[in-house]
Short mmCIF file of C-alpha atoms in Angstrom, two decimals:
data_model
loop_
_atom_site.label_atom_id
_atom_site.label_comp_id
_atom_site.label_asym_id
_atom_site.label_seq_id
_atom_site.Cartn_x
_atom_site.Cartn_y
_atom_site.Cartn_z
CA UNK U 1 12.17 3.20 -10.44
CA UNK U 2 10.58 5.00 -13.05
CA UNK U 3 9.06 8.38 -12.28
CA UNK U 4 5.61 7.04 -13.49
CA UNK U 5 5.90 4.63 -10.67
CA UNK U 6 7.41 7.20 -8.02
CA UNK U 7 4.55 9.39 -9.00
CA UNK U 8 1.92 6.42 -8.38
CA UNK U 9 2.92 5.59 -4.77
CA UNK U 10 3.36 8.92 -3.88
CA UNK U 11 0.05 9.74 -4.91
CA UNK U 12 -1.90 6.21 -2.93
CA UNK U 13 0.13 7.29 -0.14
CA UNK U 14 -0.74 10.92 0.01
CA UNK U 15 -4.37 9.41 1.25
CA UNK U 16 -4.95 9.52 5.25
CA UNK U 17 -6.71 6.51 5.07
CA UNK U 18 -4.24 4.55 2.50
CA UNK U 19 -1.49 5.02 5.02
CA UNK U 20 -3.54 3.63 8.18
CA UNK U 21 -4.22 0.74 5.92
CA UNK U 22 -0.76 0.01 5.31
CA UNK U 23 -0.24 0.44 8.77
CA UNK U 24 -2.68 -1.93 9.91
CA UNK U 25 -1.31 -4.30 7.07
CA UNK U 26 2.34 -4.46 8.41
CA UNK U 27 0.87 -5.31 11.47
CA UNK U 28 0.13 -8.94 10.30
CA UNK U 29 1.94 -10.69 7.11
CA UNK U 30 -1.29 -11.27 5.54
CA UNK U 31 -4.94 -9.27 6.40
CA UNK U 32 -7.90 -9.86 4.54
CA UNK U 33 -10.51 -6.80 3.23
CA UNK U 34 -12.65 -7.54 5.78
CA UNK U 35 -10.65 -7.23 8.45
CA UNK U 36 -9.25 -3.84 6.53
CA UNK U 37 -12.54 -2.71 6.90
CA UNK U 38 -13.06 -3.24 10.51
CA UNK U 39 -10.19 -1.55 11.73
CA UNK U 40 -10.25 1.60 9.54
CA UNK U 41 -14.22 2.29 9.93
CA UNK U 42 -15.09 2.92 6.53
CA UNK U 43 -18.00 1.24 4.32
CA UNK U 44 -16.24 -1.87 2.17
CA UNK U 45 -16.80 -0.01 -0.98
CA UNK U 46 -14.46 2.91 0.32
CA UNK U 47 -11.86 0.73 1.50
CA UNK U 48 -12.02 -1.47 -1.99
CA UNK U 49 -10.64 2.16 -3.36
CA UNK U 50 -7.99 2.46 -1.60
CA UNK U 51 -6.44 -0.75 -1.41
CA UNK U 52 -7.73 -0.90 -5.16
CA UNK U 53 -5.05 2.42 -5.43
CA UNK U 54 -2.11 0.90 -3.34
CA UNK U 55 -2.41 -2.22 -5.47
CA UNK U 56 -2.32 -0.44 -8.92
CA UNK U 57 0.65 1.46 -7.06
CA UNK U 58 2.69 -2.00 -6.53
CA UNK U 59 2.43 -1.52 -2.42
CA UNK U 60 0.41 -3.80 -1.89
CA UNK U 61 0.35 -7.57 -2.96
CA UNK U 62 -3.36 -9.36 -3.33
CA UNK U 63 -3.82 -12.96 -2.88
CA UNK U 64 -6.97 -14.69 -2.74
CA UNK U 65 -7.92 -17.05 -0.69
CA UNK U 66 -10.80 -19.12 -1.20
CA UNK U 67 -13.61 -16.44 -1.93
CA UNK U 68 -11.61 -13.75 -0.37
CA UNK U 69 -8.73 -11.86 -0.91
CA UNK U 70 -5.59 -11.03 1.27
CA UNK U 71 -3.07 -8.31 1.16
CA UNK U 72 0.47 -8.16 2.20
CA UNK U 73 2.84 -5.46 1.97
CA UNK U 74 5.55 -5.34 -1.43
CA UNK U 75 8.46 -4.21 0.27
CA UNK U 76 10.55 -4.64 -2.48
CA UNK U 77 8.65 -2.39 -4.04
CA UNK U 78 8.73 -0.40 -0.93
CA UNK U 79 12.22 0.22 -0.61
CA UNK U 80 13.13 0.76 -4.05
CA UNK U 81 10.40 4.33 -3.27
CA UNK U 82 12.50 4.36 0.29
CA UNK U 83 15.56 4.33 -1.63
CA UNK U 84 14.46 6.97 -3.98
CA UNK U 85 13.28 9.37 -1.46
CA UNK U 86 16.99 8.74 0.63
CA UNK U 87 18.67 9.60 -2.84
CA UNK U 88 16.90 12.78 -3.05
CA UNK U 89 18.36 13.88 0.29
CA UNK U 90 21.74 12.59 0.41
CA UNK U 91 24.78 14.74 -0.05
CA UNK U 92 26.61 14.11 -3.77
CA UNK U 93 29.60 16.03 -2.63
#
């Protein structure tokens, strides 16, 4: 990854409420905004920022569907920041 990138993610995910999103977005394949917003308990426009951050960030995928839009986890994406943080602790000896 570039460190642009690694810089990006770590940034939307050094948000409280950008991590309990992606929480409560692995919890299905696919949730939609709206449901976003009920479980999290902040106004729509709030929660359009966020996921508006971990989509610029590449973590999360938007689809729409009809006149709404859907969000899955990139864990490709992902892991290639999971792998990044490992390399920074593993032993080169």
């Amino acid at each position: 990854m570039k460190p642009k990138e690694i810089e990006r993610i770590s940034k939307a995910l050094g948000d409280p409420h950008r991590l309990r999103i992606m929480q409560e977005v692995k919890k299905l394949e696919w949730m939609p905004c709206a449901q976003i917003c009920e479980m999290i308990e902040l106004a729509q426009p709030s929660v359009s920022h966020h996921i508006k951050q971990l989509v610029d960030a590449g973590l999360l995928i938007p689809e729409k569907e009809g006149r709404n839009i859907k969000y899955t986890i990139d864990k490709e994406v992902f892991g290639q920041y999971i792998n990044f943080l490992n390399s920074l602790v593993e032993n080169n000896t």
